[in-house]
PDB file of C-alpha atoms in Angstrom:
ATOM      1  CA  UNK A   2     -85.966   6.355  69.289  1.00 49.00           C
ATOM      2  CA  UNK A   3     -87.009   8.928  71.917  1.00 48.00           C
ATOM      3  CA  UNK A   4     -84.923   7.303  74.504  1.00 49.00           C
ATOM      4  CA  UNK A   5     -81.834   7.206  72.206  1.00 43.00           C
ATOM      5  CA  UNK A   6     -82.608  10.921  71.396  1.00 41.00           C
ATOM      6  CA  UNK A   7     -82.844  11.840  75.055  1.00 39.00           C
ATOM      7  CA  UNK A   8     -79.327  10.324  76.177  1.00 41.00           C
ATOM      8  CA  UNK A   9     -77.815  12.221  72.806  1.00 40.00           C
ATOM      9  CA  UNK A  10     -79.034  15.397  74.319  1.00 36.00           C
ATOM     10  CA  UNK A  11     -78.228  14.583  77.648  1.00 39.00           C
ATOM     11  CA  UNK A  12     -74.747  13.459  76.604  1.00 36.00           C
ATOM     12  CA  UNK A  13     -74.024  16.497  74.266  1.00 38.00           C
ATOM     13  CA  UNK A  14     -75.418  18.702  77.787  1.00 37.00           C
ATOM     14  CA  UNK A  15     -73.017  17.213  79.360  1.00 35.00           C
ATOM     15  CA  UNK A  16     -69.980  17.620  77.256  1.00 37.00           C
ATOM     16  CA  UNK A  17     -70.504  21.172  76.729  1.00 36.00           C
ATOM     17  CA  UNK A  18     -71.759  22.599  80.340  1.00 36.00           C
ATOM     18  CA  UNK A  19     -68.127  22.686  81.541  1.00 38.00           C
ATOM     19  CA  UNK A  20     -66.792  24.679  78.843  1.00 41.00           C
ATOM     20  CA  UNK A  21     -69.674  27.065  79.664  1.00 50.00           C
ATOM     21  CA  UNK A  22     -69.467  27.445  82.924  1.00 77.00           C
ATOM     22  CA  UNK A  23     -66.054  29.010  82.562  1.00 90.00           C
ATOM     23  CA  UNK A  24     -65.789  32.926  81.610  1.00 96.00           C
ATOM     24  CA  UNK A  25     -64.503  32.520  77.814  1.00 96.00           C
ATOM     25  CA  UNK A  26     -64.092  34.800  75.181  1.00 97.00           C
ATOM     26  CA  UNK A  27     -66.993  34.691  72.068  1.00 97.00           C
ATOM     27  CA  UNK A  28     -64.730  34.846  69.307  1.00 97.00           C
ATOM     28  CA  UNK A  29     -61.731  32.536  70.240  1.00 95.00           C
ATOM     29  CA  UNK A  30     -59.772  33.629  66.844  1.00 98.00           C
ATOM     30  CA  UNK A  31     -58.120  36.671  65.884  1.00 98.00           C
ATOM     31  CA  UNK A  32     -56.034  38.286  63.161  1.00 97.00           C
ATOM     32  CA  UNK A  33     -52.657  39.555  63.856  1.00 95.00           C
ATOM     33  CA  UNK A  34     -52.268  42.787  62.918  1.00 95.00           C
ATOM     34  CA  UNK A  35     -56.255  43.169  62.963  1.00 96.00           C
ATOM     35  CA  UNK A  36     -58.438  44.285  65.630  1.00 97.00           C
ATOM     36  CA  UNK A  37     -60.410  41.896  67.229  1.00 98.00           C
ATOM     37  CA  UNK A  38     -63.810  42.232  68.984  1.00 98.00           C
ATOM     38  CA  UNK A  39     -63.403  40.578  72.604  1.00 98.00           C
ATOM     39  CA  UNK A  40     -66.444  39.705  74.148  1.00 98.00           C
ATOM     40  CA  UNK A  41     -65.703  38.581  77.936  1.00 98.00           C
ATOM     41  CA  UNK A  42     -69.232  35.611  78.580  1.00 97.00           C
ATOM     42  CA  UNK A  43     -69.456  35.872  82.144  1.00 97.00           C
ATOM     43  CA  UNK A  44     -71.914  32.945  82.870  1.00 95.00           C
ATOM     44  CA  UNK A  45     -72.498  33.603  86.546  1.00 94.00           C
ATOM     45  CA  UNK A  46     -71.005  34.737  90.009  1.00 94.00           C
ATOM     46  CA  UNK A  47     -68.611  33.502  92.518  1.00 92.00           C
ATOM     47  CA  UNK A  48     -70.304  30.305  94.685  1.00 90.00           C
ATOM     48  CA  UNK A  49     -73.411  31.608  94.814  1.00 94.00           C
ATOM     49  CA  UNK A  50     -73.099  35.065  94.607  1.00 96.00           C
ATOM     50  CA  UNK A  51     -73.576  38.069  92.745  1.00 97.00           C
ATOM     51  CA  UNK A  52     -70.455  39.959  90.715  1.00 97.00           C
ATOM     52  CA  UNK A  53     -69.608  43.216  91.278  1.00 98.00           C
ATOM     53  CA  UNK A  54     -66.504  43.858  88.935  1.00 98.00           C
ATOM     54  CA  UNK A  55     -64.730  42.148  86.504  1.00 98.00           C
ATOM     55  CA  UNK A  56     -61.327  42.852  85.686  1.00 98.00           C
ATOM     56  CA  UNK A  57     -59.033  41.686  82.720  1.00 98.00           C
ATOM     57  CA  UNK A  58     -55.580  41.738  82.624  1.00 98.00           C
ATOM     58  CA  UNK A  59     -54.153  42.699  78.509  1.00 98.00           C
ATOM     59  CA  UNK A  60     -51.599  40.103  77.317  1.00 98.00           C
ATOM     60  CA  UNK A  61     -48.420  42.652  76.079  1.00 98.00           C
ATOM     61  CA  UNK A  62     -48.818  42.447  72.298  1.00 98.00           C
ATOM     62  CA  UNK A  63     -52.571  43.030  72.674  1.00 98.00           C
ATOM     63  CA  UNK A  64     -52.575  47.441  72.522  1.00 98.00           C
ATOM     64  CA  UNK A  65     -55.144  50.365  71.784  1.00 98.00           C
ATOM     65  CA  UNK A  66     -57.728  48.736  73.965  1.00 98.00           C
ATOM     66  CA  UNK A  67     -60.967  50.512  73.682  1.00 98.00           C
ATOM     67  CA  UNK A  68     -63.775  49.079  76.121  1.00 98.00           C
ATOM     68  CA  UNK A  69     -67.571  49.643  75.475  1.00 97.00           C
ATOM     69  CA  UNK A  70     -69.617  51.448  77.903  1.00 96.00           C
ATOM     70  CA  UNK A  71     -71.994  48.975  80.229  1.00 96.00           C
ATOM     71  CA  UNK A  72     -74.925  50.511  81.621  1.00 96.00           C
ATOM     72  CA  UNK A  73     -74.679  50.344  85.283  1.00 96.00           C
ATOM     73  CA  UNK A  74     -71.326  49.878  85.629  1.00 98.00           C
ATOM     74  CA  UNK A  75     -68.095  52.052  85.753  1.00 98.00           C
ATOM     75  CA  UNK A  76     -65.012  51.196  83.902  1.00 98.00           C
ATOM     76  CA  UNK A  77     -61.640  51.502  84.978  1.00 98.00           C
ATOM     77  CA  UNK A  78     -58.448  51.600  82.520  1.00 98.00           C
ATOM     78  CA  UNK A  79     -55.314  51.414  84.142  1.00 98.00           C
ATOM     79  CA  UNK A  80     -52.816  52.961  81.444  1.00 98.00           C
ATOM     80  CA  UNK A  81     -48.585  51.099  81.339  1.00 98.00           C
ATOM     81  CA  UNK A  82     -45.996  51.145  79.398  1.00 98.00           C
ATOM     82  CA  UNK A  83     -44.940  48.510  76.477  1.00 98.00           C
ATOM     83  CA  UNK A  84     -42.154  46.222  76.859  1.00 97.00           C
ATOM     84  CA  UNK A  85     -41.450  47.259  73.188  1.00 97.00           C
ATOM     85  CA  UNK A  86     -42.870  49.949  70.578  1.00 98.00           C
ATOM     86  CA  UNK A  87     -45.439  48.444  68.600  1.00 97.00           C
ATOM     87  CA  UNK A  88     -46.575  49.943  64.647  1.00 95.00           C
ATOM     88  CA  UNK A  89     -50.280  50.779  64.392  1.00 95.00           C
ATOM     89  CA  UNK A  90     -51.892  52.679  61.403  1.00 93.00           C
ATOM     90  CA  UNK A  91     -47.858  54.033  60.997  1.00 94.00           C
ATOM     91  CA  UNK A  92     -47.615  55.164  64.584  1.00 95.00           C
ATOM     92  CA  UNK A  93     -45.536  53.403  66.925  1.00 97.00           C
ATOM     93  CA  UNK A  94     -47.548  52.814  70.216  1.00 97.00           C
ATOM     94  CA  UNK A  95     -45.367  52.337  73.279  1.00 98.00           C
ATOM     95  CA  UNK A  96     -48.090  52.813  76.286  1.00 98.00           C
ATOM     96  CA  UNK A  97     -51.598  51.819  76.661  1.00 98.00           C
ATOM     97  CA  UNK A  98     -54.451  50.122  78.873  1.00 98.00           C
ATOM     98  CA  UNK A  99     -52.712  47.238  80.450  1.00 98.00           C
ATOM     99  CA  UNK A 100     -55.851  46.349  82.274  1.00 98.00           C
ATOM    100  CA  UNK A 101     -59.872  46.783  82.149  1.00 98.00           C
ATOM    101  CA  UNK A 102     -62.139  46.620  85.115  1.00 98.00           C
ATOM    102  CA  UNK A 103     -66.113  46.925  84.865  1.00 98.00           C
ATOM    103  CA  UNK A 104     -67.607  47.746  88.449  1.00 98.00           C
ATOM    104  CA  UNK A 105     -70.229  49.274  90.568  1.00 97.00           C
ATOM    105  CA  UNK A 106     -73.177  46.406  88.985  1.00 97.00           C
ATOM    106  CA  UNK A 107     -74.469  43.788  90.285  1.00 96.00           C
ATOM    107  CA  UNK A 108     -74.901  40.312  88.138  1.00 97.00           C
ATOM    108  CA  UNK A 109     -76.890  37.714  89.851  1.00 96.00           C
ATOM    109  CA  UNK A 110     -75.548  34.126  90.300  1.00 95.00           C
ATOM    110  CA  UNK A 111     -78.139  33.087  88.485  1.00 96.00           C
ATOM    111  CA  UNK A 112     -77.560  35.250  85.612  1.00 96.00           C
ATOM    112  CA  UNK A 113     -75.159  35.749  82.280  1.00 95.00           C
ATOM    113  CA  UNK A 114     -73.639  38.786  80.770  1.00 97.00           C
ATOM    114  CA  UNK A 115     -70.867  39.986  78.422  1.00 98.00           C
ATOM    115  CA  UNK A 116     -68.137  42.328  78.564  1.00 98.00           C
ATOM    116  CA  UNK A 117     -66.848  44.085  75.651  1.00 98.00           C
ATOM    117  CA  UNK A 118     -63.514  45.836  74.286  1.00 98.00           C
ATOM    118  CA  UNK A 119     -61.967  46.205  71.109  1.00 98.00           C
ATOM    119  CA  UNK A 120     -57.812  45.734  70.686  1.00 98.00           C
ATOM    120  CA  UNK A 121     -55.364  45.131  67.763  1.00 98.00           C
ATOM    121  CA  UNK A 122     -53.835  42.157  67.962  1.00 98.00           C
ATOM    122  CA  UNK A 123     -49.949  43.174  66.723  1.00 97.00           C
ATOM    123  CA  UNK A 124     -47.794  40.867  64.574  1.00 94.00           C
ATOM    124  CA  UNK A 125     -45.699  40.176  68.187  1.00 95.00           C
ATOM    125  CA  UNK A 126     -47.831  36.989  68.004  1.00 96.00           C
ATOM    126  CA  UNK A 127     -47.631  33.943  65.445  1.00 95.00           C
ATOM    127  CA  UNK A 128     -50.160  32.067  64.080  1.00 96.00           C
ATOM    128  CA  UNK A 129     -51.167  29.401  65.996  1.00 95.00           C
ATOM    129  CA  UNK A 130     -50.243  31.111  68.824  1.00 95.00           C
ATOM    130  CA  UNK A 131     -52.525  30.592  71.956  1.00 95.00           C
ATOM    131  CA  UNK A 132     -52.747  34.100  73.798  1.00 96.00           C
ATOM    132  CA  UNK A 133     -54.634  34.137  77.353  1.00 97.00           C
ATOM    133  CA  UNK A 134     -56.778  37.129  78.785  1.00 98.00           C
ATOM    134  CA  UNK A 135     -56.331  36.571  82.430  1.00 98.00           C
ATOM    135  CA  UNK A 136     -59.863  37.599  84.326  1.00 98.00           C
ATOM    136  CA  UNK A 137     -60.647  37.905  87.735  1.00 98.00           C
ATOM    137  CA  UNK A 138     -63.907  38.158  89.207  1.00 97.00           C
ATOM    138  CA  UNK A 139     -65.110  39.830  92.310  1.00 98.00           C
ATOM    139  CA  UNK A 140     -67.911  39.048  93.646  1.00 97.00           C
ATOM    140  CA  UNK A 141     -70.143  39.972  96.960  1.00 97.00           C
ATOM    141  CA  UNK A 142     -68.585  39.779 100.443  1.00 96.00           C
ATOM    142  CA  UNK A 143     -64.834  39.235  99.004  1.00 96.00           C
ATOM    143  CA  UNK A 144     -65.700  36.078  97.126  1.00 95.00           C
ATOM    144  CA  UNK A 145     -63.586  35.994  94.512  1.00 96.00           C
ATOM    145  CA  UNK A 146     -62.484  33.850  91.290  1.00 96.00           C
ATOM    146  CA  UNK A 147     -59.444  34.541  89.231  1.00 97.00           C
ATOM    147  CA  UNK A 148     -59.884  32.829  85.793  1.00 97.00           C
ATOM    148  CA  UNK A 149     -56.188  32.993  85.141  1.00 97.00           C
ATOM    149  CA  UNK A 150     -55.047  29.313  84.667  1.00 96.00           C
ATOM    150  CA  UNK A 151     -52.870  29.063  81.412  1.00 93.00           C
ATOM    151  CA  UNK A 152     -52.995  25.337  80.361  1.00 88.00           C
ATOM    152  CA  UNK A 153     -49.764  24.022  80.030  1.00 90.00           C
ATOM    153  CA  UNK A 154     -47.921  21.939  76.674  1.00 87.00           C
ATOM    154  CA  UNK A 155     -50.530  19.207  76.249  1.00 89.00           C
ATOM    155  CA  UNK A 156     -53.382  20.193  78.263  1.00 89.00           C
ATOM    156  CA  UNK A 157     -56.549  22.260  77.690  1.00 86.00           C
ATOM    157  CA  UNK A 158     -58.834  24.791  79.488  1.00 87.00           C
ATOM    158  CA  UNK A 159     -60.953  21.798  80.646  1.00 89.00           C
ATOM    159  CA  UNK A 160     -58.341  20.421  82.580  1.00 92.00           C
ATOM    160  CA  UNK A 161     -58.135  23.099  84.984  1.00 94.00           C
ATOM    161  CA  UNK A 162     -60.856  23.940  87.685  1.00 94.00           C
ATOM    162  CA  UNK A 163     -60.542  28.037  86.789  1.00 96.00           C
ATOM    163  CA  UNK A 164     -58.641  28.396  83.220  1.00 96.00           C
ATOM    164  CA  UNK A 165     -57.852  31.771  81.650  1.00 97.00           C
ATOM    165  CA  UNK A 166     -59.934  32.878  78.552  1.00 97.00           C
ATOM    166  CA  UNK A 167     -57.910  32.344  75.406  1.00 96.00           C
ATOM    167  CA  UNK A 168     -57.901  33.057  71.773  1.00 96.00           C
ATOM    168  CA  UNK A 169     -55.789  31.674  69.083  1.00 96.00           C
ATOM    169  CA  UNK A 170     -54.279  33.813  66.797  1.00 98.00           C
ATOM    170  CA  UNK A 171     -54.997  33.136  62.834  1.00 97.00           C
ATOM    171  CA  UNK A 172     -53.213  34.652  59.532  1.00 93.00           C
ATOM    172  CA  UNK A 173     -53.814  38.092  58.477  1.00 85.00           C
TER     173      UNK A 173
END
């Protein structure tokens, strides 16, 4: 019984360490036209060594991005333009944060954190739609990974060595 119990856990370990060892988002649903609560999991550095920034790229669709404040680190919002005007709360929005970068820490290899923003997720996307939040991670010396592998028709997240964090959008 124990040794049955011990392979189950050792199995299940198994299955889900590769999912974690990629950065993901927390919640990987949202609402369109709701805001969502995006919660970057960035589960540890770059080969060994610590992060220094972490920057995410804002799928267009995805507008009034509002990051939280992380102590220790500075935030950077680098404001574009729209392809298209987009309603929210009966303004139309046409520019906005296109990208978010948390810098000046330090997370060890050997440690986790999150990064947090809140955006409205516009009716440009469907439901079912799969949207991706391309990240890329700098780490000490120039080590860097970029988490920005979309999985193609067919495939999933764990088929690629360094896959973008996505969500799914749901019904309103």
């Amino acid at each position: 019984m124990i040794r049955t119990s011990m392979a189950a856990l050792t199995l299940a370990a198994v299955c889900v360490f590769p999912a974690m060892a990629h950065v993901s988002l927390e919640t990987n649903t949202a609402k369109t036209g709701a805001n969502y609560k995006a919660v970057l999991r960035v589960p540890h550095g770059c080969d060994g060594k610590s992060t220094i920034a972490v920057r995410v790229r804002l799928p267009e669709g995805v507008i009034s991005v509002k990051p939280m404040p992380k102590p220790g680190w500075k935030i950077e919002k680098t404001l574009g333009e729209y392809a298209k005007a987009y309603e929210h709360y009966g303004e139309q929005e046409t520019s906005g944060v296109r990208e978010l970068t948390w810098s000046g820490g330090n997370l060890g290899d050997d440690e986790y954190d999150e990064f947090v923003f809140r955006a409205y997720i516009t009716d440009a996307f469907k439901p079912g739609q799969v949207v991706a939040f391309p990240v890329v991670q700098e780490c000490v010396g120039g080590a860097t990974t970029r988490w920005i592998e979309v999985p193609a028709e067919g495939k999933t997240a764990d088929d690629y060595a360094h896959p973008a964090p996505t969500l799914t959008v749901i019904e309103k």
